[in-house]
Coordinates of C-alpha atoms in Angstrom, one line a residue:
Q179 CA -2.6 -12.2 12.7
I180 CA -3.3 -15.7 11.4
R181 CA -0.2 -17.7 10.5
V182 CA -0.5 -20.8 8.3
T183 CA 2.6 -23.1 8.1
S184 CA 2.9 -26.3 6.2
S185 CA 5.3 -29.1 5.4
R186 CA 5.0 -28.4 1.6
M187 CA 3.7 -25.7 -0.7
I188 CA 0.1 -24.6 -0.2
R189 CA -2.1 -21.8 -1.4
V190 CA -4.0 -19.7 1.1
T191 CA -7.0 -17.5 0.1
Q192 CA -9.0 -15.2 2.3
V193 CA -12.8 -14.8 1.6
D194 CA -15.6 -12.9 3.2
S195 CA -18.0 -15.7 4.2
E196 CA -18.4 -19.5 4.2
E197 CA -20.6 -19.4 1.1
E198 CA -17.7 -18.0 -1.0
L199 CA -15.6 -21.1 -0.1
E200 CA -17.8 -23.2 -2.4
K201 CA -18.9 -20.5 -4.8
F202 CA -17.2 -20.5 -8.2
S203 CA -15.8 -17.2 -9.3
L204 CA -13.7 -16.5 -12.4
W205 CA -11.6 -13.8 -10.6
N206 CA -10.9 -16.2 -7.8
V207 CA -9.7 -18.8 -10.2
V208 CA -7.4 -16.3 -12.0
F209 CA -6.0 -14.9 -8.8
S210 CA -5.5 -18.4 -7.4
F211 CA -3.0 -19.1 -10.2
L212 CA -1.3 -15.8 -9.7
R213 CA -1.2 -16.0 -6.0
G214 CA 2.2 -17.2 -4.7
K215 CA 2.5 -20.8 -3.4
L216 CA 4.0 -20.6 0.1
N217 CA 4.6 -22.9 3.0
D218 CA 4.5 -20.0 5.5
T219 CA 2.0 -17.2 5.1
S220 CA 0.4 -14.6 7.4
I221 CA -2.9 -12.8 7.2
D222 CA -3.8 -9.7 9.2
V223 CA -7.1 -9.7 11.0
D224 CA -9.2 -6.7 11.9
L225 CA -9.9 -6.6 15.7
Y226 CA -13.5 -5.6 15.0
S227 CA -14.2 -8.4 12.4
N228 CA -16.9 -10.9 13.4
K229 CA -15.4 -13.8 11.5
T230 CA -12.4 -14.5 9.2
C231 CA -12.7 -17.3 6.6
L232 CA -9.6 -18.9 5.0
K233 CA -9.4 -21.4 2.2
V234 CA -6.3 -23.6 2.3
E235 CA -5.6 -25.5 -0.9
L236 CA -3.2 -28.5 -0.7
L237 CA -1.1 -28.6 -3.9
E238 CA 0.6 -31.9 -3.0
P239 CA -0.8 -35.1 -1.4
G240 CA 0.3 -35.9 2.1
T241 CA 0.7 -32.2 3.1
S242 CA 0.1 -31.3 6.7
Y243 CA -0.4 -27.7 7.9
T244 CA -1.1 -25.8 11.1
V245 CA -3.2 -22.6 11.7
V246 CA -2.0 -20.4 14.6
L247 CA -3.5 -17.2 15.9
L248 CA -1.0 -14.5 17.0
R249 CA -1.6 -11.3 18.8
R250 CA 1.5 -9.0 18.9
F251 CA 2.7 -5.5 18.3
D252 CA 2.9 -4.8 14.5
P253 CA 5.8 -2.5 13.6
K254 CA 4.3 -1.9 10.1
L255 CA 1.2 -0.3 11.6
F256 CA 3.5 1.9 13.8
L257 CA 5.4 3.0 10.7
V258 CA 2.1 3.9 9.0
F259 CA 1.0 5.9 12.1
F260 CA 4.4 7.7 12.3
L261 CA 4.3 8.5 8.6
G262 CA 0.8 9.9 9.0
L263 CA 2.0 12.2 11.8
L264 CA 5.0 13.3 9.7
L265 CA 2.8 14.2 6.7
F266 CA 0.1 16.0 8.7
F267 CA 2.4 18.2 10.8
C268 CA 5.1 18.7 8.2
G269 CA 2.8 19.0 5.1
D270 CA 3.4 22.8 4.8
T271 CA 7.1 22.4 4.8
L272 CA 7.2 19.3 2.5
S273 CA 5.0 21.0 -0.1
R274 CA 7.6 23.7 -0.5
S275 CA 10.7 21.4 -0.4
Q276 CA 12.4 20.7 -3.7
I277 CA 13.9 17.5 -2.2
F278 CA 10.5 16.2 -1.4
Y279 CA 9.2 17.2 -4.8
Y280 CA 11.8 15.2 -6.7
S281 CA 11.8 12.2 -4.4
A282 CA 8.0 12.0 -4.5
G283 CA 8.0 12.3 -8.3
I284 CA 10.6 9.5 -8.7
S285 CA 8.7 7.3 -6.3
V286 CA 5.4 7.9 -8.1
G287 CA 7.1 7.2 -11.4
L288 CA 8.4 3.9 -10.2
L289 CA 5.0 2.7 -9.0
A290 CA 3.0 4.2 -11.8
S291 CA 5.1 2.6 -14.5
L292 CA 3.4 -0.7 -13.8
L293 CA 0.0 0.9 -14.4
V294 CA 1.2 2.3 -17.7
L295 CA 2.6 -1.1 -18.7
V296 CA -0.7 -2.8 -18.0
Y297 CA -2.6 -0.1 -20.0
M298 CA -0.3 -0.5 -23.0
M299 CA -0.8 -4.3 -22.9
S300 CA -4.6 -3.9 -22.8
K301 CA -4.4 -1.8 -26.0
V302 CA -2.4 -4.3 -28.0
M303 CA -4.1 -7.4 -26.6
P304 CA -6.7 -9.0 -28.9
K305 CA -10.2 -8.3 -27.8
K306 CA -11.2 -11.9 -27.6
S307 CA -8.2 -13.1 -25.6
P308 CA -9.0 -14.3 -22.1
V309 CA -6.0 -12.3 -20.8
Y310 CA -7.7 -9.1 -22.2
F311 CA -10.5 -9.4 -19.6
L312 CA -7.9 -9.6 -16.9
L313 CA -6.2 -6.5 -18.1
V314 CA -9.4 -4.5 -18.4
G315 CA -9.5 -4.2 -14.7
G316 CA -6.0 -2.6 -14.9
W317 CA -6.1 -0.8 -11.6
S318 CA -7.1 -3.7 -9.4
F319 CA -4.8 -6.1 -11.3
S320 CA -1.8 -3.6 -11.1
L321 CA -2.4 -3.1 -7.4
Y322 CA -2.4 -6.9 -6.9
L323 CA 0.8 -7.2 -8.9
L324 CA 2.4 -4.5 -6.7
Q325 CA 1.3 -6.3 -3.6
L326 CA 2.7 -9.5 -4.9
I327 CA 6.0 -7.8 -5.8
F328 CA 6.4 -6.2 -2.4
K329 CA 5.6 -9.5 -0.7
N330 CA 8.4 -11.3 -2.6
L331 CA 10.7 -8.3 -2.7
Q332 CA 13.5 -10.1 -0.8
E333 CA 13.5 -13.0 -3.2
I334 CA 13.4 -10.7 -6.2
C335 CA 16.4 -8.8 -4.9
K336 CA 18.4 -12.0 -4.5
S337 CA 17.6 -13.7 -7.8
Y338 CA 16.9 -10.8 -10.2
W339 CA 18.9 -7.9 -8.8
Q340 CA 20.3 -7.0 -12.2
Y341 CA 16.9 -6.5 -13.7
L342 CA 15.7 -4.7 -10.6
L343 CA 18.7 -2.3 -10.7
G344 CA 18.2 -1.6 -14.4
Y345 CA 14.5 -0.9 -13.8
L346 CA 15.2 1.5 -10.9
L347 CA 17.9 3.4 -12.8
S348 CA 16.0 3.7 -16.1
V349 CA 12.5 4.6 -14.7
G350 CA 14.1 6.7 -11.9
L351 CA 16.1 8.8 -14.4
L352 CA 13.1 9.2 -16.6
S353 CA 10.9 10.3 -13.7
F354 CA 13.6 12.8 -12.6
A355 CA 13.8 14.2 -16.1
V356 CA 10.0 14.8 -16.2
C357 CA 10.1 16.4 -12.8
Y358 CA 13.0 18.6 -13.8
R359 CA 11.2 19.6 -17.1
Y360 CA 8.2 21.0 -15.2
G361 CA 10.1 22.1 -12.1
P362 CA 8.8 22.5 -8.5
L363 CA 5.5 24.1 -7.7
E364 CA 5.7 27.9 -7.7
N365 CA 2.0 28.9 -7.7
E366 CA 0.8 29.6 -4.1
R367 CA -2.5 27.9 -4.7
S368 CA -0.9 24.8 -6.1
I369 CA 1.4 24.6 -3.1
N370 CA -1.7 25.0 -0.8
L371 CA -3.5 22.2 -2.6
L372 CA -0.5 19.9 -2.2
S373 CA -0.2 20.8 1.4
W374 CA -3.8 20.1 2.1
A375 CA -3.6 16.8 0.2
L376 CA -0.5 15.7 2.3
Q377 CA -2.3 16.6 5.5
L378 CA -5.4 14.7 4.5
L379 CA -3.3 11.7 3.5
G380 CA -1.6 12.0 6.9
L381 CA -4.9 11.9 8.8
L382 CA -5.9 8.8 6.8
L383 CA -2.6 7.1 7.7
I384 CA -3.0 8.0 11.4
Y385 CA -6.4 6.5 11.4
S386 CA -5.2 3.4 9.5
G387 CA -2.2 2.8 11.8
I388 CA -4.4 2.3 14.9
Q389 CA -6.6 -0.9 14.9
I390 CA -8.9 0.4 17.7
H391 CA -11.2 2.7 15.9
P392 CA -12.4 5.0 18.8
I393 CA -8.7 5.6 19.8
A394 CA -7.8 6.2 16.2
L395 CA -10.6 8.8 15.7
G396 CA -9.6 10.4 19.0
L397 CA -6.0 10.8 17.9
V398 CA -7.1 12.3 14.6
L399 CA -9.2 14.9 16.5
V400 CA -6.3 15.6 18.8
A401 CA -4.0 16.1 15.8
V402 CA -6.4 18.5 14.1
C403 CA -7.0 20.5 17.3
T404 CA -3.3 20.6 18.1
K405 CA -2.4 22.0 14.6
N406 CA -5.2 24.6 14.6
L407 CA -4.5 25.7 18.2
D408 CA -0.8 26.3 17.5
Y409 CA -1.0 30.1 17.7
P410 CA -3.4 30.3 20.7
L411 CA -1.1 28.0 22.6
Q412 CA 1.9 30.2 21.8
W413 CA 0.0 33.2 23.0
A414 CA -1.0 31.5 26.2
F415 CA 2.6 30.4 26.8
A416 CA 3.8 34.0 26.1
A417 CA 1.2 35.3 28.6
Y418 CA 2.3 32.8 31.2
R419 CA 6.0 33.8 30.7

């Protein structure tokens, strides 16, 4: 992890190569204005990356900053790995659980409402407006907004907790009403599809939670073999008893 600290507000941007540091890009300009101005920011670095390029923009004269490289245990990756194990080994049970159905439906509704908002704004925005070109890429722009919101979630909870509470209650109740209207899955094939999707998502999270790719791939293979060898292991244990 690369940590950049400064005496005043700065803007840190990560690029792929040195050439992009000097290259002009409309998207980079737009995102630079949207990107939060911080005096303490961190960027995760892949262990297998050959190089990592950062662009530090000084917003005020006389600003001093330091760049420090840290190597430590990341609890977020551990949570991703643990969630992957839970989804993979409990996918069959979760796909038949009504509690999981309603909680997942409400969570998806809370996150997808931003995509719907961006889509509606792109429909009413004039075609020649420069903001329209930003909203055309609704998926990427919405995902960026979600990332920005989660990064500043603590500050949002402190300053705008009334609006956040109102948003959670209104969208959560609407999502619950939609889930209640259609009801949990009853068709066996639909349940199987949901179970397979959860297990596949679990494998992806297991692989993403380990930064050393050979070990991550080995753990994925062990998880698949363990799940498929469940009954033979029970038979072997019964024979041993």
